[in-house]
PDB file of C-alpha atoms in Angstrom:
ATOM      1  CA  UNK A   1     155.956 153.634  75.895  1.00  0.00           C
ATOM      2  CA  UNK A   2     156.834 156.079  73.393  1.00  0.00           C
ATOM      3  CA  UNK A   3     153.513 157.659  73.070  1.00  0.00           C
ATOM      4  CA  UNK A   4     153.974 157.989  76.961  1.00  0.00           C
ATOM      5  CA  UNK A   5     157.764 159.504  76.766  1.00  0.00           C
ATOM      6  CA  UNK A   6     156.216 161.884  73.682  1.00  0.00           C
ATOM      7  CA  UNK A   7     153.974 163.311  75.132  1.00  0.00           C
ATOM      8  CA  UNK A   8     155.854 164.018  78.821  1.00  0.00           C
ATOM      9  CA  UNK A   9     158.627 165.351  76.120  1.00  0.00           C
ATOM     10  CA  UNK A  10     155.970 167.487  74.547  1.00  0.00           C
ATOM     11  CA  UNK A  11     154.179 168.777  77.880  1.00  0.00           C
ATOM     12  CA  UNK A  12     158.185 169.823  78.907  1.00  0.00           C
ATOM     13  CA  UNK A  13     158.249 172.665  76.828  1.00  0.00           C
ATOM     14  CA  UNK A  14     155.530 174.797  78.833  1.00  0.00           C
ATOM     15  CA  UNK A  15     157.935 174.572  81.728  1.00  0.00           C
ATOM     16  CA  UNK A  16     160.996 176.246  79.924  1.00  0.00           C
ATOM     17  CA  UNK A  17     161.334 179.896  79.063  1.00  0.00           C
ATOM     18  CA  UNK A  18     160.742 181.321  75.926  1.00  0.00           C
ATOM     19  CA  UNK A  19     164.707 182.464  75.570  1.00  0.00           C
ATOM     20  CA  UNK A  20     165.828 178.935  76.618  1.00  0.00           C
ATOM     21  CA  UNK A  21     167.874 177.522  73.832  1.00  0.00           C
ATOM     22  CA  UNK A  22     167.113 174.263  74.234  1.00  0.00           C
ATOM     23  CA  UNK A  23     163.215 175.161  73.732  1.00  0.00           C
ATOM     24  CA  UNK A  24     162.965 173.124  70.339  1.00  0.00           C
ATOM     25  CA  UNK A  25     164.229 170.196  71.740  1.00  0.00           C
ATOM     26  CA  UNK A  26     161.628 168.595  73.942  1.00  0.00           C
ATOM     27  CA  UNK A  27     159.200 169.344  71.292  1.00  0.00           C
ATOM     28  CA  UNK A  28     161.465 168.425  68.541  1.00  0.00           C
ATOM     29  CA  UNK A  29     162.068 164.947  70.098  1.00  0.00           C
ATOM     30  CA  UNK A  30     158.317 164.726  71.619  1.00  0.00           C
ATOM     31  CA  UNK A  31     156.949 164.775  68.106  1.00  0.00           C
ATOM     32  CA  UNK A  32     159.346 162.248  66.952  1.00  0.00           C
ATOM     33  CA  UNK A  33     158.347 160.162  69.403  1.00  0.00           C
ATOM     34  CA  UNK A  34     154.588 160.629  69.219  1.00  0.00           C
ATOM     35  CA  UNK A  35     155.208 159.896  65.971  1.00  0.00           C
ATOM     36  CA  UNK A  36     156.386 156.531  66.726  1.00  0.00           C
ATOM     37  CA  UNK A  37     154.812 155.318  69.202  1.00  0.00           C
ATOM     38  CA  UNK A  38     151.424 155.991  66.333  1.00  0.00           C
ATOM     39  CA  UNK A  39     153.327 154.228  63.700  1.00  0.00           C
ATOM     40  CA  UNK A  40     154.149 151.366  66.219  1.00  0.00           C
ATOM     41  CA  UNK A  41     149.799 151.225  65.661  1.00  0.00           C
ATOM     42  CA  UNK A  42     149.900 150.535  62.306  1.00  0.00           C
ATOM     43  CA  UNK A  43     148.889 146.968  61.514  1.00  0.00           C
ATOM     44  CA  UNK A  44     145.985 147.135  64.332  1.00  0.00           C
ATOM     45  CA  UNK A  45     145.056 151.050  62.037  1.00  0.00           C
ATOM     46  CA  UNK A  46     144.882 149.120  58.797  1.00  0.00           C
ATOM     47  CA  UNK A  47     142.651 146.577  60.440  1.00  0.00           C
ATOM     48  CA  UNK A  48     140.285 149.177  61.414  1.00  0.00           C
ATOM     49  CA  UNK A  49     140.684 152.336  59.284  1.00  0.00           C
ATOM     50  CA  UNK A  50     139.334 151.026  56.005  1.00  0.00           C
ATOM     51  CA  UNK A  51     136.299 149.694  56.759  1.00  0.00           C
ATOM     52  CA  UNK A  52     135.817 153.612  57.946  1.00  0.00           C
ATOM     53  CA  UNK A  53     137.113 155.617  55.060  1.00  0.00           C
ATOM     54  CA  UNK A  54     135.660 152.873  52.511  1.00  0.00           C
ATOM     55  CA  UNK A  55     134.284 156.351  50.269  1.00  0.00           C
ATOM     56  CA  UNK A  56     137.518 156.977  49.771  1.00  0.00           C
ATOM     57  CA  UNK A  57     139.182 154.192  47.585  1.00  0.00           C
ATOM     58  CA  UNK A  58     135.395 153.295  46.146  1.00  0.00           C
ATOM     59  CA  UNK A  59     135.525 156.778  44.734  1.00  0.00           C
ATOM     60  CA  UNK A  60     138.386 155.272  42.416  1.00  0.00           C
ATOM     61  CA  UNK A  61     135.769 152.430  41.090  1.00  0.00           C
ATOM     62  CA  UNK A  62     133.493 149.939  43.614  1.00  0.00           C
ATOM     63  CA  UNK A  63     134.799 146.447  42.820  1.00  0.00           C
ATOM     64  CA  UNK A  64     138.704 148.417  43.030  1.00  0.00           C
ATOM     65  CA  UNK A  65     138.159 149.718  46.362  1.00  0.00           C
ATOM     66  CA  UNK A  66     136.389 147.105  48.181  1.00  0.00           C
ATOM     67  CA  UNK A  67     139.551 145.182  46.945  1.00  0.00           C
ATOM     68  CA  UNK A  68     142.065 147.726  48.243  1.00  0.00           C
ATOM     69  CA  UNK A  69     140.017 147.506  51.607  1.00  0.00           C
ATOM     70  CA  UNK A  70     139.876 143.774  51.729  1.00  0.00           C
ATOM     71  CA  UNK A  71     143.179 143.632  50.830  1.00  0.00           C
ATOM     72  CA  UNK A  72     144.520 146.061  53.364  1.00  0.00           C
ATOM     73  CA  UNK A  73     142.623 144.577  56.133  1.00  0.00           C
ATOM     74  CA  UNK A  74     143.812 141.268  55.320  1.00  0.00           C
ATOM     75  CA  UNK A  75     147.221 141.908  54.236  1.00  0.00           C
ATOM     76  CA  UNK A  76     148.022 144.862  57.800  1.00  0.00           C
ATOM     77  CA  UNK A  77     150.889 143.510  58.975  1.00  0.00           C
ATOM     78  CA  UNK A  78     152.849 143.751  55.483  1.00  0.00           C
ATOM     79  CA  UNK A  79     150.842 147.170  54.643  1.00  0.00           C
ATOM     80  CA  UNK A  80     152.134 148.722  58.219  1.00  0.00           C
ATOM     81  CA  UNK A  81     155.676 148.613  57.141  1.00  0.00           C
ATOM     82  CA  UNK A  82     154.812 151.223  54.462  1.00  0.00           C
ATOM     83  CA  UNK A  83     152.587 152.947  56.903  1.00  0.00           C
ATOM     84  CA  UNK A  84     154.929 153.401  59.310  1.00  0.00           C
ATOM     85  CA  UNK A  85     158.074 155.343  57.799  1.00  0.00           C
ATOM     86  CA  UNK A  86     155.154 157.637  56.162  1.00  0.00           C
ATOM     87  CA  UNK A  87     153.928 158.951  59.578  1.00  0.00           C
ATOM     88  CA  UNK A  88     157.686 159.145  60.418  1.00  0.00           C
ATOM     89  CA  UNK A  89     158.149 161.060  57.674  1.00  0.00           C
ATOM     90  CA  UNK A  90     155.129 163.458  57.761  1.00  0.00           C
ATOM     91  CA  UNK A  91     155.528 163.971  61.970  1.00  0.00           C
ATOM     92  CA  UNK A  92     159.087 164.608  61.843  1.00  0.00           C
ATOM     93  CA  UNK A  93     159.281 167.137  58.568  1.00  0.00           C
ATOM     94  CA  UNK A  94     156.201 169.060  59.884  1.00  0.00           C
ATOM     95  CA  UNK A  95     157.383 169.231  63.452  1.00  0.00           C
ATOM     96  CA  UNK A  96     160.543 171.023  62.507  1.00  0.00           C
ATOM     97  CA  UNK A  97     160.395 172.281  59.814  1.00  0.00           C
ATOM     98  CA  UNK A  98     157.798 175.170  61.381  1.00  0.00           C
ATOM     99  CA  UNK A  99     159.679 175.083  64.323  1.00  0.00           C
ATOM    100  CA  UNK A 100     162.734 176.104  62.671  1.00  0.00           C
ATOM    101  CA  UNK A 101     160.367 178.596  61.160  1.00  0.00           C
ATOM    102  CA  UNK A 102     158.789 179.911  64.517  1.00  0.00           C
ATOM    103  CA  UNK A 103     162.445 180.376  65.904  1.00  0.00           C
ATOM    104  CA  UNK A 104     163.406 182.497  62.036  1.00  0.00           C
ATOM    105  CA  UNK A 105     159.888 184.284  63.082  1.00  0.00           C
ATOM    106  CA  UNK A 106     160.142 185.262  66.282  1.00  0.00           C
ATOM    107  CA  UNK A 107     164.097 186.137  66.500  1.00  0.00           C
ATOM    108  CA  UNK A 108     162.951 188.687  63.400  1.00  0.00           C
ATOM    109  CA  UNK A 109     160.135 189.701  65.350  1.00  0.00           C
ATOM    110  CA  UNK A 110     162.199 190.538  68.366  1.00  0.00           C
ATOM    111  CA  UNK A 111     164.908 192.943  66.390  1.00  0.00           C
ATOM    112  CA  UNK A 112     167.507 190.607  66.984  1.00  0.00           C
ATOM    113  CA  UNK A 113     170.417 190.141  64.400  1.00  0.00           C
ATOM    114  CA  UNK A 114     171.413 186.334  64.177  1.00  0.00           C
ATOM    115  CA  UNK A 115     175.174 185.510  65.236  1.00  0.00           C
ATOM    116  CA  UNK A 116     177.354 183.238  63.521  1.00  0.00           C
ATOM    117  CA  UNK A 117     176.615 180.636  66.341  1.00  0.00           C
ATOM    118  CA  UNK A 118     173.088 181.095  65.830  1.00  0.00           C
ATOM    119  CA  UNK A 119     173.442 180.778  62.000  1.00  0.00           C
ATOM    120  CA  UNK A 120     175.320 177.894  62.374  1.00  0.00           C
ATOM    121  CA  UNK A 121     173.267 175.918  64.980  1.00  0.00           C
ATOM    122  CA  UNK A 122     170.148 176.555  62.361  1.00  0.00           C
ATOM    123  CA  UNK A 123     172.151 175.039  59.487  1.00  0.00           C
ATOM    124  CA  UNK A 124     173.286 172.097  61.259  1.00  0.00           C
ATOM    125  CA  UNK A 125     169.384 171.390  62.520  1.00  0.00           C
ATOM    126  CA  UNK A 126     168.500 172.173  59.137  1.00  0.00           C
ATOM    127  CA  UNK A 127     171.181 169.295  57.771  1.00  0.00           C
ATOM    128  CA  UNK A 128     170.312 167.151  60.644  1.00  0.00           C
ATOM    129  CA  UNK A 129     166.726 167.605  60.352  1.00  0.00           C
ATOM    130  CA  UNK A 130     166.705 167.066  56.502  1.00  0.00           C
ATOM    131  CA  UNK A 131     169.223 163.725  56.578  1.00  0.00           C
ATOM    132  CA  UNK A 132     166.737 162.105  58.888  1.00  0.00           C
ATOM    133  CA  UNK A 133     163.640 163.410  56.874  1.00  0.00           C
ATOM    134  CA  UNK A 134     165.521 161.744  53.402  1.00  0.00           C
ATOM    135  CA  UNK A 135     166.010 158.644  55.025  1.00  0.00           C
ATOM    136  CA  UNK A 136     162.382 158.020  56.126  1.00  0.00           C
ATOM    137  CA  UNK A 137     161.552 158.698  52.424  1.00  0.00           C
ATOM    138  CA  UNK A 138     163.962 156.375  51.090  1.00  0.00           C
ATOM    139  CA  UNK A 139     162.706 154.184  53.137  1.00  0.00           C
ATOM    140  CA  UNK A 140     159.162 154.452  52.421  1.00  0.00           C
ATOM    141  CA  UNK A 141     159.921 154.275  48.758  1.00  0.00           C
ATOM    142  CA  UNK A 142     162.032 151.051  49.166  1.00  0.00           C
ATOM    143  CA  UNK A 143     159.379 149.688  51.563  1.00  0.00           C
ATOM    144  CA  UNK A 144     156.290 150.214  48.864  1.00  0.00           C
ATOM    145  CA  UNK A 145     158.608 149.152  46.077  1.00  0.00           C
ATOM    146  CA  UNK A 146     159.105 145.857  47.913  1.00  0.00           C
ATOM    147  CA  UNK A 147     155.523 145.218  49.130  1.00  0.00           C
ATOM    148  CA  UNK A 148     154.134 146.180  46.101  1.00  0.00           C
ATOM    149  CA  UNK A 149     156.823 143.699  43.802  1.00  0.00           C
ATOM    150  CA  UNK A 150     156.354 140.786  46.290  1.00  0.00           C
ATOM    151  CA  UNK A 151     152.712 140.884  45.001  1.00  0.00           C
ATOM    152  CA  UNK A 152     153.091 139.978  41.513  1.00  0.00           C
ATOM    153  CA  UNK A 153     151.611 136.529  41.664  1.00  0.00           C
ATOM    154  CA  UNK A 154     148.552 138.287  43.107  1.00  0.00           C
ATOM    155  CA  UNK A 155     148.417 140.575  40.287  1.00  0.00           C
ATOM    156  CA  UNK A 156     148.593 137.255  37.889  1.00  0.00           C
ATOM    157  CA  UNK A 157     145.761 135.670  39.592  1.00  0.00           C
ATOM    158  CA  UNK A 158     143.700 138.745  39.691  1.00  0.00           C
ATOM    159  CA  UNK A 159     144.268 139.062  36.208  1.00  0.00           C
ATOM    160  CA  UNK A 160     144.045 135.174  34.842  1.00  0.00           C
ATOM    161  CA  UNK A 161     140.075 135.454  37.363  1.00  0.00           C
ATOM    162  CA  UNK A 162     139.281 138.320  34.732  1.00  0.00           C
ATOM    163  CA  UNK A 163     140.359 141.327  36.211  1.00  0.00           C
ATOM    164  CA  UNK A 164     141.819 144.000  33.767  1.00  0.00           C
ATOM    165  CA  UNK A 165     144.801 145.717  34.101  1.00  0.00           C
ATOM    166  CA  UNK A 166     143.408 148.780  35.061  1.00  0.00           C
ATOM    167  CA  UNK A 167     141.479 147.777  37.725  1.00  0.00           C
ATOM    168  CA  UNK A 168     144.858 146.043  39.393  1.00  0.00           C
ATOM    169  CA  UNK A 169     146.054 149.531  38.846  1.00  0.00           C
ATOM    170  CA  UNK A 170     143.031 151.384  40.412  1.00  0.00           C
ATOM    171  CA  UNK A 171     143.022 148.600  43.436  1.00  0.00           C
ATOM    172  CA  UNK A 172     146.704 149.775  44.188  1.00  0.00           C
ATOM    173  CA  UNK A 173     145.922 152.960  43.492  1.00  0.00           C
ATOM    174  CA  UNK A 174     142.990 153.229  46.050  1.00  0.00           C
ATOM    175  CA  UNK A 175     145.107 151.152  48.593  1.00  0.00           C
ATOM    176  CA  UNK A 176     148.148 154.034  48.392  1.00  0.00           C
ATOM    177  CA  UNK A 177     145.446 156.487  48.398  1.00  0.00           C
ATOM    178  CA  UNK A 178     144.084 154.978  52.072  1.00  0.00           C
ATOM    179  CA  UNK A 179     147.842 154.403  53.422  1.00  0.00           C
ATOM    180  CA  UNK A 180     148.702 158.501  52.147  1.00  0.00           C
ATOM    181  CA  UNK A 181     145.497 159.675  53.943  1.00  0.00           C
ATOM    182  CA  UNK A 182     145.869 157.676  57.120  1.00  0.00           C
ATOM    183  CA  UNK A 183     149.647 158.464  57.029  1.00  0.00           C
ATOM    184  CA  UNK A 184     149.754 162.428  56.827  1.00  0.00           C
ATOM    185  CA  UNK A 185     146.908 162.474  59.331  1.00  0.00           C
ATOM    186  CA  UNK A 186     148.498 160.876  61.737  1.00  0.00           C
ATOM    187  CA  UNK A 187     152.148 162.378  61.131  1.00  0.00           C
ATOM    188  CA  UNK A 188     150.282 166.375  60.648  1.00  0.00           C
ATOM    189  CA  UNK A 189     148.614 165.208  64.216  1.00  0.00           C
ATOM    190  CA  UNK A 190     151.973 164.158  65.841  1.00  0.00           C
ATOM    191  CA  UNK A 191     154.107 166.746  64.186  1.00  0.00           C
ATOM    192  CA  UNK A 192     151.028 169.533  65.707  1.00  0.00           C
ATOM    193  CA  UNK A 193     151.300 168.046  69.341  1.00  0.00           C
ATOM    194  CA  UNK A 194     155.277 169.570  69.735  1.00  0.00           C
ATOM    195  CA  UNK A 195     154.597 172.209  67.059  1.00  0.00           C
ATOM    196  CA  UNK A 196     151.656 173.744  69.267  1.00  0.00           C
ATOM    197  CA  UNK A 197     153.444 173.860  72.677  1.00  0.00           C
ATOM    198  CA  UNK A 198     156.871 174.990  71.026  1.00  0.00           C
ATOM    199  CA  UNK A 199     155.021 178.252  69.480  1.00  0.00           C
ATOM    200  CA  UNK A 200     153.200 178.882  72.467  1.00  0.00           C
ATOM    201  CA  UNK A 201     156.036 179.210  74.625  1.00  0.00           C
ATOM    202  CA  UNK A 202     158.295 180.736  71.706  1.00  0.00           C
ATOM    203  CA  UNK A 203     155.765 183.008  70.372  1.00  0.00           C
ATOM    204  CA  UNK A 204     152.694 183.077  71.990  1.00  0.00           C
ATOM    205  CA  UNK A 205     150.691 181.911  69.642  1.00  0.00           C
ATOM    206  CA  UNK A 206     149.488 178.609  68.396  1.00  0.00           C
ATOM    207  CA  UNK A 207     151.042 177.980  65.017  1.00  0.00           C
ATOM    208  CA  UNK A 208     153.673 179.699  63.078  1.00  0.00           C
ATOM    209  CA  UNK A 209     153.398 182.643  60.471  1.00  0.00           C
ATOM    210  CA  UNK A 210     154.638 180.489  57.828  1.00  0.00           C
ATOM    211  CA  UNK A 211     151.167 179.179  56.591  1.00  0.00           C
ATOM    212  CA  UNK A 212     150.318 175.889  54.985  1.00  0.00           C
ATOM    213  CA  UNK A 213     153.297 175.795  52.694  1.00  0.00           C
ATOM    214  CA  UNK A 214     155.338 173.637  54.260  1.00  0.00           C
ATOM    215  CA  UNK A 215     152.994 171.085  55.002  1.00  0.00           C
ATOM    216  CA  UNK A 216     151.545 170.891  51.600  1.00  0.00           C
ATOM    217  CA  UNK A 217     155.126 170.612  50.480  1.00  0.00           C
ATOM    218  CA  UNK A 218     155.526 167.884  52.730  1.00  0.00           C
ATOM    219  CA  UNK A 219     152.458 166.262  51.729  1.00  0.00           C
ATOM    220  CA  UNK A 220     153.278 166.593  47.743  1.00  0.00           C
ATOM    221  CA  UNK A 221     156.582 164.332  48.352  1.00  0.00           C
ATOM    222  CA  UNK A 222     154.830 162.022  50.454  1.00  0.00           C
ATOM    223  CA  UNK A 223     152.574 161.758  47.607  1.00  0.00           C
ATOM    224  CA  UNK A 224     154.811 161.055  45.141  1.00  0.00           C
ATOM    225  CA  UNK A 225     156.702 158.866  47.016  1.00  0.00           C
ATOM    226  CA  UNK A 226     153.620 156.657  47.920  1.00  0.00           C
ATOM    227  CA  UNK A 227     151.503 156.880  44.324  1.00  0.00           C
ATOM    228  CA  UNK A 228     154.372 156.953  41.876  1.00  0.00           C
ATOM    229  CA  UNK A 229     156.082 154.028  43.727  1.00  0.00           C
ATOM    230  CA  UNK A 230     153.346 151.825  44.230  1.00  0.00           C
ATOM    231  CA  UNK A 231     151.244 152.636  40.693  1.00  0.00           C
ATOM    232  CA  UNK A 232     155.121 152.710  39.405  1.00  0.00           C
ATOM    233  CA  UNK A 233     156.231 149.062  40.755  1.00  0.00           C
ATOM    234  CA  UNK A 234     152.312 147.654  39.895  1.00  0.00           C
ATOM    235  CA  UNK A 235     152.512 148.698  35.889  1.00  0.00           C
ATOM    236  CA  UNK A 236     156.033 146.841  35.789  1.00  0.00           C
ATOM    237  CA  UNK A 237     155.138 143.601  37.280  1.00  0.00           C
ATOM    238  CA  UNK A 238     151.651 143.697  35.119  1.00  0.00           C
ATOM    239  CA  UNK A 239     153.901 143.948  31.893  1.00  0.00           C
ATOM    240  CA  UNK A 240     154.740 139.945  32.574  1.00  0.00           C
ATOM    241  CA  UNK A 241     152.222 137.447  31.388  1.00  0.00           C
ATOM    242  CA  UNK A 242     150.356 136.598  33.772  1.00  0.00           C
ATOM    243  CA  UNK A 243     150.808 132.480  33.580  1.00  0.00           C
ATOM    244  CA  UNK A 244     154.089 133.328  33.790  1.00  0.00           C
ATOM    245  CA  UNK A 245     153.999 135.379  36.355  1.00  0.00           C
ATOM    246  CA  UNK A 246     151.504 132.508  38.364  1.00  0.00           C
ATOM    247  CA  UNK A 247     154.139 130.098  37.655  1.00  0.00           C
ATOM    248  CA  UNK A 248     156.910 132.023  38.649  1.00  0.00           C
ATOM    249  CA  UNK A 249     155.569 132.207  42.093  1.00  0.00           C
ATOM    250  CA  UNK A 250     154.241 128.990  42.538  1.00  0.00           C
TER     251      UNK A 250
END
């Protein structure tokens, strides 16, 4: 349903004008809800999507990636709740974050001077835009930090059956890796379906002046967010012994 409701939101915008100043919105809220409606995907994605980038996590070390793939096939519905506020995040900063950058664009372009509505509308989208955008990071970070600590047991056993701590480390490592790639695919291709139509109407053009800066911005914090936290949480939980750590969980 919300892919459905996306995508009629998206396919709105080619029926206002350019001038309209509701423009953003349907785009703005098309993406968002693109956006969800792939996240809503997630566990059936991690079921399928590592058996298909497999190169990617063995490149960290064989016996660590076929781990991270087993485990993320096996372990989808748990792994989906990180995957899911990182597409959030990645659709909804791209989407308008270059729209608000089209509209700086194309107002500049046209000659006009900005009024102090205008000013003000952009700084409360900005505000708006960039509370929501926080809170899907926080809550990516809090949903990797308690995925990845719920799985210290795991770590123990792993360990006490001879693996190393490194190789824990690389497993996790490779798994964030897969859930960072699938995630900023899917967000960059639902942010792109209202970012497309909104700077085609607005500017006739496909995509915004502002060049790949934002996005890679976007996709350095989703980075962070996803390696630091995960490798992050991993390294403290593999400081405990690991009997003790088995028989904590038991």
């Amino acid at each position: 349903m919300a892919l459905v409701a996306g995508a009629a939101g998206v396919c709105t915008t080619f029926a206002l004008d350019a001038t309209e100043p509701a423009l953003m919105a349907p785009a703005a809220y098309g993406s968002i809800l693109l956006a969800l409606g792939l996240a809503s995907f997630s566990p059936v994605l991690l079921r399928a999507l590592p058996a298909r980038l497999q190169p990617l996590p063995g490149a960290l070390g064989g016996a660590a990636g076929e781990l991270a793939a087993h485990n993320l096939r096996q372990r989808a519905a748990q792994a989906s709740g990180v995957l899911m506020p990182l597409i959030l995040f990645t659709g909804m900063a791209t989407a308008t974050l270059y729209m608000q950058a089209a509209e700086s664009d194309a107002r500049a372009a046209s000659g006009l001077v900005k009024s102090v509505d205008d000013k003000n509308l952009e700084t409360v989208n900005l505000v708006v835009v960039g509370v929501i955008v926080a809170f899907c990071c926080v809550m990516l970070v809090n949903s990797l930090y308690a995925a990845t600590s719920y799985r210290g047991r795991e770590f123990a056993q792993q360990r006490l059956c001879g693996a190393t701590p490194g190789q824990v480390l690389r497993t996790v490592g490779a798994e964030g890796l897969v859930l960072l790639v699938t995630g900023v695919f899917l967000g960059t291709a639902a942010g792109l379906a209202g970012l497309v139509p909104y700077c085609l109407v607005r500017a006739d053009r496909a995509l915004p002046q502002a060049g790949p800066g934002i996005w890679l911005g976007v996709v350095a914090v989703a980075a962070v967010a996803t390696l630091v936290t995960g490798l992050g949480t991993a390294g403290r939980m593999l400081r405990t012994p690991a009997v003790r750590a088995v028989g904590a969980g038991a």
